[in-house]
């Protein structure tokens, strides 16, 4: 994880500010920075999104490919996650550092999406036991400026919202052999229902209070943080503690309550942006990946 080195005086300044509910950039403890969200930014994908949250910049592409259902779930499709930590994002990603973080992020995403109902995997089944859609979700970290997991989860949700999967017809001939016919009409497609896809809210304990959407400087002042996955209805689906420090039960309870409240408003804001962008259709001006 990208990190910064602060002097004791700088740390003290940040910690004292947080206790007064005033952070260095003027936000309160429960405020997110303004996020820029753009979908449909990579042309050769089924869906894509790019999110900038402060100095954190994430790009996600989703590719739908036909595959074989898993033996234990013959009537479902599935998602595969790949995380690439660009060495340009932070010098710490050169060599093994980026690989380890990439593996940690991918395993967290698998945990979140393994919770029942986050995505309707049955809608990805084409032919039980034979054919299904596999969604390859590629996450690229372009820049790391704190609060990585939240930014990634927002981008993944936006990219899945933008994903269009071609409609398929299964044709059977007289001998019983099946043939699959893909619709070549780009508007004849399946859209994923992302209503229950959770977003991650990371709460960093600083002093005796906690903050959401921490900057790199604030992360350097935090010994422990709680990462929770929250649905748009405020249901908690997954929780994970990060950092060397300990959290007492009362702090954990308070952080969970904050996470639920902040998570619900985060989902509402994201959905509003996605719906607005969608309503513009093909007329909207695209900034694009290199914008």
Coordinates of C-alpha atoms in Angstrom, one line a residue:
X1 CA 0.0 0.0 0.0
X2 CA 1.3 3.5 -0.9
X3 CA 2.5 5.3 2.2
X4 CA 4.0 8.7 3.2
X5 CA 6.4 9.5 6.0
X6 CA 5.3 12.2 8.4
X7 CA 7.1 14.0 11.2
X8 CA 5.7 13.6 14.8
X9 CA 4.6 17.3 14.6
X10 CA 2.7 16.7 11.4
X11 CA 1.0 13.6 12.8
X12 CA 0.0 15.4 16.0
X13 CA -1.5 18.2 13.9
X14 CA -3.6 15.8 11.9
X15 CA -4.7 13.7 15.0
X16 CA -5.7 16.8 17.0
X17 CA -7.7 18.1 14.0
X18 CA -9.6 14.8 13.7
X19 CA -10.5 14.9 17.4
X20 CA -12.2 18.3 16.7
X21 CA -14.0 16.9 13.6
X22 CA -11.8 19.1 11.3
X23 CA -9.5 17.5 8.9
X24 CA -6.5 19.2 7.1
X25 CA -8.5 19.6 3.9
X26 CA -11.5 21.1 5.7
X27 CA -13.7 18.0 5.7
X28 CA -15.6 16.6 8.7
X29 CA -14.8 13.0 9.9
X30 CA -17.7 11.5 7.9
X31 CA -17.2 13.4 4.6
X32 CA -16.0 11.9 1.3
X33 CA -13.9 13.9 -1.1
X34 CA -15.6 14.8 -4.4
X35 CA -15.3 11.8 -6.8
X36 CA -15.2 12.0 -10.6
X37 CA -17.0 9.0 -12.2
X38 CA -17.0 8.2 -15.9
X39 CA -18.3 5.1 -17.6
X40 CA -17.8 3.6 -21.1
X41 CA -14.1 4.7 -21.3
X42 CA -12.4 1.7 -22.8
X43 CA -13.7 0.7 -26.3
X44 CA -12.9 -3.0 -26.5
X45 CA -14.7 -4.0 -23.3
X46 CA -18.3 -5.0 -22.4
X47 CA -18.3 -2.3 -19.8
X48 CA -15.8 0.1 -18.2
X49 CA -15.4 2.9 -15.7
X50 CA -12.9 5.3 -14.3
X51 CA -13.0 6.9 -10.9
X52 CA -10.9 9.7 -9.5
X53 CA -11.2 10.2 -5.7
X54 CA -8.7 12.8 -4.6
X55 CA -5.4 11.6 -6.0
X56 CA -6.5 8.0 -6.3
X57 CA -7.3 7.1 -9.9
X58 CA -8.8 3.7 -10.8
X59 CA -9.7 2.2 -14.2
X60 CA -11.9 -1.0 -14.5
X61 CA -12.8 -2.9 -17.6
X62 CA -15.2 -5.8 -17.8
X63 CA -15.1 -8.4 -20.6
X64 CA -17.9 -10.9 -21.0
X65 CA -16.7 -14.2 -22.5
X66 CA -18.4 -17.5 -22.9
X67 CA -17.2 -20.3 -20.7
X68 CA -18.3 -23.4 -18.9
X69 CA -20.2 -23.2 -15.6
X70 CA -18.4 -24.4 -12.4
X71 CA -19.3 -28.0 -11.5
X72 CA -20.8 -27.1 -8.1
X73 CA -22.9 -24.3 -9.7
X74 CA -24.0 -25.6 -13.1
X75 CA -26.8 -23.0 -13.6
X76 CA -24.7 -19.9 -12.8
X77 CA -22.0 -17.7 -14.5
X78 CA -19.2 -16.2 -12.5
X79 CA -16.8 -13.3 -12.1
X80 CA -13.0 -13.4 -12.3
X81 CA -10.9 -10.5 -10.9
X82 CA -7.5 -9.3 -12.0
X83 CA -5.7 -6.4 -10.3
X84 CA -2.8 -4.6 -11.9
X85 CA -0.9 -2.1 -9.7
X86 CA 0.9 0.1 -12.2
X87 CA 4.4 0.9 -11.2
X88 CA 3.7 4.5 -12.2
X89 CA 1.0 4.7 -9.4
X90 CA 3.6 4.7 -6.7
X91 CA 7.3 3.6 -6.6
X92 CA 6.4 1.0 -4.0
X93 CA 4.6 -1.1 -6.7
X94 CA 7.9 -1.8 -8.5
X95 CA 8.9 -5.4 -8.0
X96 CA 6.9 -7.5 -5.6
X97 CA 5.0 -4.8 -3.7
X98 CA 2.4 -4.3 -6.4
X99 CA 1.8 -8.1 -6.8
X100 CA 1.1 -8.6 -3.1
X101 CA -1.3 -5.6 -2.9
X102 CA -3.0 -6.8 -6.2
X103 CA -3.5 -10.3 -4.7
X104 CA -5.0 -8.7 -1.5
X105 CA -7.4 -6.5 -3.4
X106 CA -8.5 -9.4 -5.7
X107 CA -9.2 -11.7 -2.7
X108 CA -11.2 -8.9 -1.0
X109 CA -13.3 -8.5 -4.2
X110 CA -13.9 -12.2 -4.4
X111 CA -15.1 -12.2 -0.8
X112 CA -17.5 -9.3 -1.4
X113 CA -18.9 -10.9 -4.6
X114 CA -19.2 -14.3 -3.0
X115 CA -22.0 -13.0 -0.7
X116 CA -25.3 -14.3 -1.9
X117 CA -27.2 -11.9 -4.2
X118 CA -24.6 -9.2 -4.9
X119 CA -24.9 -10.1 -8.6
X120 CA -27.6 -12.4 -10.1
X121 CA -25.2 -15.1 -11.4
X122 CA -28.1 -17.2 -12.7
X123 CA -28.8 -14.5 -15.3
X124 CA -25.3 -15.2 -16.7
X125 CA -26.2 -18.9 -17.4
X126 CA -26.8 -19.7 -21.1
X127 CA -27.2 -23.5 -21.0
X128 CA -27.0 -25.2 -17.6
X129 CA -23.9 -27.3 -17.2
X130 CA -22.6 -26.3 -20.6
X131 CA -22.4 -22.6 -21.3
X132 CA -22.4 -19.5 -19.2
X133 CA -21.0 -15.9 -19.3
X134 CA -17.8 -15.3 -17.4
X135 CA -17.2 -11.7 -16.5
X136 CA -13.5 -10.9 -16.4
X137 CA -13.1 -7.8 -14.2
X138 CA -9.7 -6.0 -14.8
X139 CA -8.8 -3.4 -12.2
X140 CA -5.9 -1.1 -13.0
X141 CA -4.5 1.2 -10.3
X142 CA -3.3 4.3 -12.1
X143 CA -2.5 6.5 -9.0
X144 CA -2.7 5.9 -5.3
X145 CA -3.7 8.8 -3.1
X146 CA -5.3 7.0 -0.2
X147 CA -8.6 5.1 0.4
X148 CA -7.8 2.6 -2.3
X149 CA -10.4 -0.1 -1.5
X150 CA -13.4 2.3 -1.5
X151 CA -12.3 3.8 -4.9
X152 CA -11.9 0.4 -6.4
X153 CA -15.3 -0.8 -5.2
X154 CA -17.0 2.3 -6.6
X155 CA -15.3 1.8 -10.0
X156 CA -16.2 -1.9 -10.1
X157 CA -19.8 -1.1 -9.4
X158 CA -19.9 1.6 -12.1
X159 CA -18.2 -0.7 -14.7
X160 CA -20.7 -3.5 -13.9
X161 CA -23.6 -1.0 -14.3
X162 CA -22.1 -0.1 -17.7
X163 CA -21.7 -3.7 -18.8
X164 CA -23.7 -5.0 -21.8
X165 CA -23.8 -8.7 -22.5
X166 CA -25.1 -9.9 -25.9
X167 CA -28.4 -11.7 -26.0
X168 CA -28.0 -15.4 -26.9
X169 CA -30.3 -18.0 -28.5
X170 CA -29.7 -21.7 -28.1
X171 CA -30.8 -23.5 -31.2
X172 CA -31.2 -27.3 -31.2
X173 CA -31.2 -29.4 -34.4
X174 CA -33.0 -32.7 -35.0
X175 CA -30.0 -34.7 -33.7
X176 CA -30.2 -32.8 -30.4
X177 CA -26.9 -30.9 -30.8
X178 CA -27.0 -27.4 -29.7
X179 CA -25.8 -24.3 -31.4
X180 CA -25.4 -20.9 -29.9
X181 CA -26.3 -17.8 -31.8
X182 CA -25.2 -14.3 -30.5
X183 CA -27.3 -11.3 -31.3
X184 CA -25.3 -8.8 -33.4
X185 CA -27.6 -5.9 -32.5
X186 CA -25.6 -3.8 -29.9
X187 CA -28.9 -2.7 -28.3
X188 CA -30.2 -6.3 -27.9
X189 CA -28.3 -7.1 -24.7
X190 CA -28.6 -8.1 -21.1
X191 CA -27.8 -5.5 -18.4
X192 CA -26.8 -6.5 -14.9
X193 CA -28.8 -5.4 -11.9
X194 CA -26.2 -3.8 -9.6
X195 CA -28.6 -2.6 -6.9
X196 CA -27.2 -5.2 -4.4
X197 CA -23.6 -4.8 -5.4
X198 CA -21.9 -3.5 -2.2
X199 CA -19.5 -0.6 -2.0
X200 CA -16.6 -0.7 0.5
X201 CA -16.4 1.9 3.2
X202 CA -13.0 2.0 5.0
X203 CA -13.0 3.6 8.4
X204 CA -9.6 4.7 9.8
X205 CA -9.2 5.0 13.6
X206 CA -7.2 8.2 14.4
X207 CA -6.9 9.0 18.0
X208 CA -10.2 8.2 19.6
X209 CA -12.3 9.0 16.5
X210 CA -12.5 7.5 13.1
X211 CA -12.6 9.0 9.6
X212 CA -13.9 7.9 6.2
X213 CA -12.1 8.4 2.9
X214 CA -8.7 8.9 4.5
X215 CA -5.9 10.6 2.6
X216 CA -2.4 9.1 2.5
X217 CA -1.4 11.5 5.3
X218 CA -4.3 10.4 7.5
X219 CA -3.6 6.7 6.8
X220 CA -0.1 7.3 8.1
X221 CA -1.7 8.4 11.4
X222 CA -3.9 5.4 11.7
X223 CA -2.8 2.1 13.3
X224 CA -6.0 0.2 12.6
X225 CA -8.9 0.5 10.1
X226 CA -12.1 -1.4 9.5
X227 CA -13.1 -2.2 5.9
X228 CA -16.8 -2.9 5.5
X229 CA -18.9 -3.8 2.5
X230 CA -22.3 -2.1 2.5
X231 CA -25.3 -2.5 0.1
X232 CA -27.4 0.4 -1.1
X233 CA -30.0 -0.6 1.6
X234 CA -27.4 -0.4 4.3
X235 CA -26.9 -4.1 4.9
X236 CA -23.4 -5.1 5.9
X237 CA -22.1 -8.1 3.9
X238 CA -18.4 -8.4 4.7
X239 CA -16.0 -6.9 7.2
X240 CA -12.2 -7.0 7.6
X241 CA -9.7 -5.3 9.9
X242 CA -6.5 -3.9 8.5
X243 CA -3.4 -2.6 10.3
X244 CA -1.3 -3.6 13.3
X245 CA -3.3 -1.7 16.0
X246 CA -6.3 -3.1 17.9
X247 CA -9.9 -2.0 17.9
X248 CA -12.1 -2.3 21.0
X249 CA -15.7 -3.6 20.6
X250 CA -17.2 -0.2 21.2
X251 CA -15.1 1.4 18.5
X252 CA -16.0 -1.4 16.1
X253 CA -19.7 -0.9 16.7
X254 CA -19.4 2.8 16.2
X255 CA -17.4 2.3 13.0
X256 CA -20.0 -0.1 11.6
X257 CA -22.8 2.3 12.3
X258 CA -20.9 5.2 10.6
X259 CA -20.1 2.8 7.7
X260 CA -23.8 1.9 7.2
X261 CA -24.9 5.5 7.2
X262 CA -22.1 6.8 4.9
X263 CA -22.4 3.7 2.7
X264 CA -26.0 4.4 1.9
X265 CA -25.4 8.0 0.9
X266 CA -22.4 6.9 -1.1
X267 CA -24.6 4.4 -3.1
X268 CA -27.3 7.0 -3.6
X269 CA -24.7 9.6 -5.0
X270 CA -23.1 7.0 -7.3
X271 CA -26.4 5.8 -8.7
X272 CA -27.5 9.4 -9.3
X273 CA -24.4 10.1 -11.4
X274 CA -24.7 6.7 -13.3
X275 CA -28.4 7.4 -14.1
X276 CA -27.6 11.0 -15.2
X277 CA -24.8 9.8 -17.5
X278 CA -27.0 7.0 -18.9
X279 CA -29.8 9.5 -19.7
X280 CA -27.4 11.5 -21.9
X281 CA -27.0 8.4 -24.1
X282 CA -24.6 8.7 -27.1
X283 CA -24.8 12.5 -27.0
X284 CA -22.6 12.9 -24.0
X285 CA -19.1 14.2 -24.5
X286 CA -16.6 11.6 -23.4
X287 CA -13.4 12.5 -21.7
X288 CA -12.1 9.0 -22.4
X289 CA -9.3 7.1 -20.8
X290 CA -6.6 9.5 -21.9
X291 CA -8.7 12.6 -21.2

